[in-house]
CSV table of C-alpha atoms in Angstrom, one decimal:
chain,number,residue,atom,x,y,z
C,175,UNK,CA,104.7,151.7,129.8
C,176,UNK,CA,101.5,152.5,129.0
C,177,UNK,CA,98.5,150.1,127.4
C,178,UNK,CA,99.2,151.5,124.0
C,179,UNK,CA,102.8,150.5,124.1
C,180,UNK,CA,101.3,147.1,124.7
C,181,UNK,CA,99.1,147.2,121.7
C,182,UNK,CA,102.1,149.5,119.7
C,183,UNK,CA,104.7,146.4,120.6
C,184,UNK,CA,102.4,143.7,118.8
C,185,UNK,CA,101.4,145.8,115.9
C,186,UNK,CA,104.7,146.6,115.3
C,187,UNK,CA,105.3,142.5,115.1
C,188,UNK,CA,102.9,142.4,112.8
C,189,UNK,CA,103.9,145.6,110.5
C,190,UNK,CA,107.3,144.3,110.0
C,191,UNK,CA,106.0,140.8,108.9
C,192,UNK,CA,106.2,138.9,112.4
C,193,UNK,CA,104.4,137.9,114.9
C,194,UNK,CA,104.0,138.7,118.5
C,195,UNK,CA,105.6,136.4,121.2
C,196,UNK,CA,104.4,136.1,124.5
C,197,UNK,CA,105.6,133.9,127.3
C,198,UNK,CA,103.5,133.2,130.4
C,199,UNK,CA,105.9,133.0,133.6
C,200,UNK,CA,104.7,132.4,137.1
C,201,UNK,CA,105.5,134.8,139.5
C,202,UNK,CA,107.9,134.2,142.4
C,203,UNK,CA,107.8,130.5,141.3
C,204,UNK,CA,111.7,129.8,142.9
C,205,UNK,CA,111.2,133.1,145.4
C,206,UNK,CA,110.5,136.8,144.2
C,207,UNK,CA,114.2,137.2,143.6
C,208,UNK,CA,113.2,135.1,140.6
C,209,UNK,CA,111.4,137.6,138.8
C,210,UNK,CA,113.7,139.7,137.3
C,211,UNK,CA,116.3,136.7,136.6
C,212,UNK,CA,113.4,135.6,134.1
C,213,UNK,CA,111.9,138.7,133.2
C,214,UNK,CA,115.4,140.0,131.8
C,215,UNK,CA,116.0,136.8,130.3
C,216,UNK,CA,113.1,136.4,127.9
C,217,UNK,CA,113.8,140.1,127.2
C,218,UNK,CA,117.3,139.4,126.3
C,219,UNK,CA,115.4,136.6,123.6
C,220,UNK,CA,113.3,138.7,121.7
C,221,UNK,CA,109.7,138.3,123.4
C,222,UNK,CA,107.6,140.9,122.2
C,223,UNK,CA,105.9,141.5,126.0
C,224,UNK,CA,105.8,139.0,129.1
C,225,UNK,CA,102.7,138.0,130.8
C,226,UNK,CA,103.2,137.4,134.7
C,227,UNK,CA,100.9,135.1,136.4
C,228,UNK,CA,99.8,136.6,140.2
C,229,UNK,CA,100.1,132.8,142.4
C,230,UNK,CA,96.8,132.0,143.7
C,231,UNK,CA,95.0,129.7,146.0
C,232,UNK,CA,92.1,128.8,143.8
C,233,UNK,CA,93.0,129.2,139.8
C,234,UNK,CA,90.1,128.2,137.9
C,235,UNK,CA,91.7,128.7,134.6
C,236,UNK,CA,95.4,126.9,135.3
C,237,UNK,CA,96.4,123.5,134.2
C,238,UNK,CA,98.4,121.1,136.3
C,239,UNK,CA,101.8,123.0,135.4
C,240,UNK,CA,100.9,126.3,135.9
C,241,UNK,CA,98.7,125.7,139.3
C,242,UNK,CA,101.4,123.7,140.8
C,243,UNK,CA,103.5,126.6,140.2
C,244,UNK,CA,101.2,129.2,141.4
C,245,UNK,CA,101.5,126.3,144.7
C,246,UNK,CA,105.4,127.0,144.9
C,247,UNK,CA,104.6,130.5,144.8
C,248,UNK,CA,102.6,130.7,147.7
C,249,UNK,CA,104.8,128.7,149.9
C,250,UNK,CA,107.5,131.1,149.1
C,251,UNK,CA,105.3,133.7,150.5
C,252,UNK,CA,104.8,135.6,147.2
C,253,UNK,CA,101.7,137.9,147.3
C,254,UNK,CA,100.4,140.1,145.0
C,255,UNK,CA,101.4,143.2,146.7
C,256,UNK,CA,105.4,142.1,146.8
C,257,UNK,CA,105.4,141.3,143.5
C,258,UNK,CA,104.3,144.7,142.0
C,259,UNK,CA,106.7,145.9,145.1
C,260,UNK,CA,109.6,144.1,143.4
C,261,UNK,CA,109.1,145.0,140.2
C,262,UNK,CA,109.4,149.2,140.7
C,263,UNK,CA,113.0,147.7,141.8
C,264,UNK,CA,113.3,146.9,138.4
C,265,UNK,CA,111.3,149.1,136.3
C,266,UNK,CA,113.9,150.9,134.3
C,267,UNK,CA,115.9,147.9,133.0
C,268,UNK,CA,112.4,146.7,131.6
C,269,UNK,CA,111.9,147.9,128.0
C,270,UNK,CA,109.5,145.0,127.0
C,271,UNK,CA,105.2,145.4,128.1
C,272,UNK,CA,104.0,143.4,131.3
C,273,UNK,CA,101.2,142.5,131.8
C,274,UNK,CA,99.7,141.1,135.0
C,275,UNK,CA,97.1,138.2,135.1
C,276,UNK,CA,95.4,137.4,138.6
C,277,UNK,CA,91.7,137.1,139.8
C,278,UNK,CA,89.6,139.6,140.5
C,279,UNK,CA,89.6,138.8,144.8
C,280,UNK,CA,93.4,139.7,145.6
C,281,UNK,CA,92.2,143.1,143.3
C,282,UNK,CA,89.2,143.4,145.6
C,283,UNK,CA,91.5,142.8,148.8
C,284,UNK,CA,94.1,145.1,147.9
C,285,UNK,CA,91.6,147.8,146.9
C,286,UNK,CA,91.2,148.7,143.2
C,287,UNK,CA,92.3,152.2,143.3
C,288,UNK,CA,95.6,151.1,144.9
C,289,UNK,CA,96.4,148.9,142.4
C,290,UNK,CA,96.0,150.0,139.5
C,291,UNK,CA,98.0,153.1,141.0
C,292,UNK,CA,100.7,150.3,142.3
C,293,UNK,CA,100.5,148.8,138.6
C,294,UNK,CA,101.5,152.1,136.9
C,295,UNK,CA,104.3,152.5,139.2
C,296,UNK,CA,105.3,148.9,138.4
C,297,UNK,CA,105.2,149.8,135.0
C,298,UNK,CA,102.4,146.9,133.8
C,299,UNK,CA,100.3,147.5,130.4
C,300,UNK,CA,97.7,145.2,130.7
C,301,UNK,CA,95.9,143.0,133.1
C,302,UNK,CA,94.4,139.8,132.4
C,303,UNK,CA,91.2,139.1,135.0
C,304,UNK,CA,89.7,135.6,134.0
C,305,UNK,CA,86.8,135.3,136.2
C,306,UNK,CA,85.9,139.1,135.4
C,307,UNK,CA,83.0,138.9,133.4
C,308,UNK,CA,82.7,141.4,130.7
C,309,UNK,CA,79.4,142.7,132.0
C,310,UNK,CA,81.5,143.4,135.6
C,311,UNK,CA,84.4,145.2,133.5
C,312,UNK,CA,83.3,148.3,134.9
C,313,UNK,CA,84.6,147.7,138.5
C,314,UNK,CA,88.0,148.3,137.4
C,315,UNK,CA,87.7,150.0,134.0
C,316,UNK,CA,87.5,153.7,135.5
C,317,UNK,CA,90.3,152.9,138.0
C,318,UNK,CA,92.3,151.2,135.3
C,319,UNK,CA,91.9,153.9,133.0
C,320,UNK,CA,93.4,156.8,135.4
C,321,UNK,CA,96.7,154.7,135.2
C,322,UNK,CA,96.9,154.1,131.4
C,323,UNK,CA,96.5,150.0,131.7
C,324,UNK,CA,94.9,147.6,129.6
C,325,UNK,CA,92.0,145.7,130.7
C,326,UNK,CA,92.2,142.8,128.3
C,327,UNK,CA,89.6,140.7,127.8
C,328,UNK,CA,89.5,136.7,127.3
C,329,UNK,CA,87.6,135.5,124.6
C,330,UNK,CA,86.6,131.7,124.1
C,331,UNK,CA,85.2,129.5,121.5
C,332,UNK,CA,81.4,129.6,123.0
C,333,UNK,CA,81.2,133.1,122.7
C,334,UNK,CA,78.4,134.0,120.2
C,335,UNK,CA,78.7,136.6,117.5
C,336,UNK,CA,77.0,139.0,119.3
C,337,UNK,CA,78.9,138.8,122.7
C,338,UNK,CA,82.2,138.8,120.6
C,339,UNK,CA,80.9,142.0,119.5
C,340,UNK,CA,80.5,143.3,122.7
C,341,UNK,CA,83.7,142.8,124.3
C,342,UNK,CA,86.0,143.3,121.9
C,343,UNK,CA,84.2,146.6,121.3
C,344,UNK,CA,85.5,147.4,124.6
C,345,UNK,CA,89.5,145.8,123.9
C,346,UNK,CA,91.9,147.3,124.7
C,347,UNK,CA,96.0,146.3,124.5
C,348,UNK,CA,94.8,143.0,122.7
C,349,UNK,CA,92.4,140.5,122.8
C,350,UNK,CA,93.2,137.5,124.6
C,351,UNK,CA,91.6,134.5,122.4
C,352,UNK,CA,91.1,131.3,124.2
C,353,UNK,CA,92.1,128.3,121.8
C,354,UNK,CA,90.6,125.5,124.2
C,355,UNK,CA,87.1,124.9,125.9
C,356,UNK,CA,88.8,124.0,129.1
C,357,UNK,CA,92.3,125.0,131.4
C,358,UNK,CA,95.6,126.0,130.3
C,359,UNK,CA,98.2,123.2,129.8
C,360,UNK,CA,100.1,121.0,127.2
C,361,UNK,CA,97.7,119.5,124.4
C,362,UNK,CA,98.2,117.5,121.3
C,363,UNK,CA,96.0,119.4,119.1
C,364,UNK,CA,93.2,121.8,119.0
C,365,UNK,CA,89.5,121.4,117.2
C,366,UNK,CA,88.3,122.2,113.9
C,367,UNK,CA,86.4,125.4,115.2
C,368,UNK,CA,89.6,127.4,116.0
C,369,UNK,CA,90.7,128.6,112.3
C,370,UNK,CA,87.0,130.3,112.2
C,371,UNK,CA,86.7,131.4,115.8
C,372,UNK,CA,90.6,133.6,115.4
C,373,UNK,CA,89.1,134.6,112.1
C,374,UNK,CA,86.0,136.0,113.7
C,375,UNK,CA,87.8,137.5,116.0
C,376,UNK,CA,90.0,139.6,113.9
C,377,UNK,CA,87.3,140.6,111.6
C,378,UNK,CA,85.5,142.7,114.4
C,379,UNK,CA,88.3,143.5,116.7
C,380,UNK,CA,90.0,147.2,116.9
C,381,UNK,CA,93.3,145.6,118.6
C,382,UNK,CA,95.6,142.9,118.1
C,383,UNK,CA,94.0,139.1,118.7
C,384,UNK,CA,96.6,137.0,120.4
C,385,UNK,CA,95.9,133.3,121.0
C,386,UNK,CA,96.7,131.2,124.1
C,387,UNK,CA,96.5,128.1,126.3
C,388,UNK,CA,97.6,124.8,124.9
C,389,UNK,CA,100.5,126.2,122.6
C,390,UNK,CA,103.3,124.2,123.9
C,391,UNK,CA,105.5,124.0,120.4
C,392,UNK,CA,107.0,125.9,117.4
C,393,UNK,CA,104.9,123.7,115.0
C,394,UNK,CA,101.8,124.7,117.1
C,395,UNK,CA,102.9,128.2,116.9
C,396,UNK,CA,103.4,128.5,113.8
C,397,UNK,CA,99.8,126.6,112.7
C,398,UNK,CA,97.8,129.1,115.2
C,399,UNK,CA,100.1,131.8,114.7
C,400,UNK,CA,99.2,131.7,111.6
C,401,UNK,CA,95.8,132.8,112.1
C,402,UNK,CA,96.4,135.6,114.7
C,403,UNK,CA,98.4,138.3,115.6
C,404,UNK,CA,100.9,136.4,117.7
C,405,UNK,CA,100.6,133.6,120.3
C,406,UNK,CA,100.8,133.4,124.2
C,407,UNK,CA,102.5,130.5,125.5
C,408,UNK,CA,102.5,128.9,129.1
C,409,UNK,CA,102.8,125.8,130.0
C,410,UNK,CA,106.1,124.9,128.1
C,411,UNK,CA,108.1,128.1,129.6
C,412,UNK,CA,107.1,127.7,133.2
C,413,UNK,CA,107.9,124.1,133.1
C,414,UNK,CA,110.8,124.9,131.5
C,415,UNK,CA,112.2,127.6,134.3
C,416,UNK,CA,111.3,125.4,136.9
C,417,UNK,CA,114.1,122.6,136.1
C,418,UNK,CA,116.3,125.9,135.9
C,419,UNK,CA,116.4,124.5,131.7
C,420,UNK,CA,117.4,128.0,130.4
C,421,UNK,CA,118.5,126.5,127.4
C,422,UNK,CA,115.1,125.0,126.8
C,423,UNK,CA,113.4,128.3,126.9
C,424,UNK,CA,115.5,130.1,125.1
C,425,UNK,CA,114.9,127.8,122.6
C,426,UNK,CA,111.3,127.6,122.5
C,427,UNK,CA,111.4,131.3,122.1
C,428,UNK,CA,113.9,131.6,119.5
C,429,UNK,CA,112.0,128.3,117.8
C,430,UNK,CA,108.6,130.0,118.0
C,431,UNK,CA,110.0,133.0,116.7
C,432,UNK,CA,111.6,131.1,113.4
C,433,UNK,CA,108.7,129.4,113.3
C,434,UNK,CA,106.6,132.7,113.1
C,435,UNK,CA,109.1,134.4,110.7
C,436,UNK,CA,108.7,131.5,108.4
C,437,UNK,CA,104.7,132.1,107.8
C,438,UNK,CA,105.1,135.0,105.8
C,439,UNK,CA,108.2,133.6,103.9
């Protein structure tokens, strides 16, 4: 699939009167023979695309759950490298959008070129680089490009008018909105400054706004779905495949998505 099938998969959420769904999984969390056990799974519920987290050793954007997965990962020996590997085993059974998020070094180590040409055979739409700058974008946006992928940028709540401007000028696939000054992981609540930040957002961008980190629950769904295109949640689906709780994801997916269907009822 290519990055407009990513941004075709969401829109078509939204022109039927949904919203998009997207779970965050860890890859290789439980062994690489892990990853298409889940990925067919949350196909089989109705997700809308999958994001799959690349393990790292130093996460600067994961929470507690997500990092101790990333941990498991590692100690299973799961690299970035075998897990685009063992996804081309895969690729044709797939017929939801992936898209990859990892840092920019195991890109730099595995050579730009060779990834994203290593991406498009995996069949990924979109990659998600969180300690890319926007003003760095154009170290892989060229490479990127040649292969069809999304490079989609992260946007957070400190952004100024201007920089929004700026990078989602350059969006592609979606626009990853950041709902929390701070990591990824279970919260409460969010502040008062979301509703007009997601509203911002849409207003000047050209492709779908999703929103992420924190969402843990169909209520929270549907409150921040309500103000974006769909929502990307984490937290609650990795913790959730690591007790082997099939049942509980499921249900959080098919939850989220009653809760989304309800908004425009």
């Amino acid at each position: 699939m290519t990055k407009q099938d990513l941004t075709n998969a969401i829109t078509d959420c939204v022109t039927r009167g949904d919203k998009a769904f997207v779970p965050y999984i860890m890859a290789g969390d439980g062994g690489l023979e892990t990853i298409k056990k889940n990925i067919l799974f949350l196909q089989q519920t109705g997700v809308t695309a999958i994001e799959l987290g690349i393990p790292f050793s130093d996460p600067v954007a994961d929470g507690p759950v997500i990092e101790q997965a990333g941990e498991r990962a590692l100690a299973k020996g799961v690299t970035l490298r075998k897990v685009l590997k063992e996804l081309t085993l895969f690729k044709d059974e797939v017929t939801v959008p992936l898209v990859i998020m990892t840092y920019l070094n195991p890109i730099l180590s595995y050579g730009i070129d060779q990834f994203a040409k290593d991406c498009q055979n995996s069949g990924i739409s979109g990659l998600i680089v969180p300690d890319l700058p926007h003003e760095e974008s154009g170290l892989l946006q060229n490479s990127l490009a040649k292969s069809e992928i999304a490079l989609i940028p992260l946007v957070s709540l400190t952004s100024p008018p201007e920089r929004i401007k700026k990078i989602t000028a350059a969006a592609e696939g979606f626009v990853y909105a950041v709902t929390v000054n701070g990591i990824t992981g279970v919260r409460d609540g969010f502040g008062d400054d979301l509703a007009a930040h997601l509203e911002q957002l849409k207003a000047v961008s050209p492709v779908p706004v999703l929103a992420g980190f924190g969402i843990s629950t169909p209520e929270q769904v549907r409150s921040i779905g309500a103000l974006a295109d769909g929502v990307i949640v984490g937290s609650a689906i990795v913790a959730a495949f690591h007790r082997n709780d099939l049942t509980a994801v499921e249900a959080l997916v098919k939850m989220s998505k009653k809760e989304i269907y309800m908004l425009n009822k």
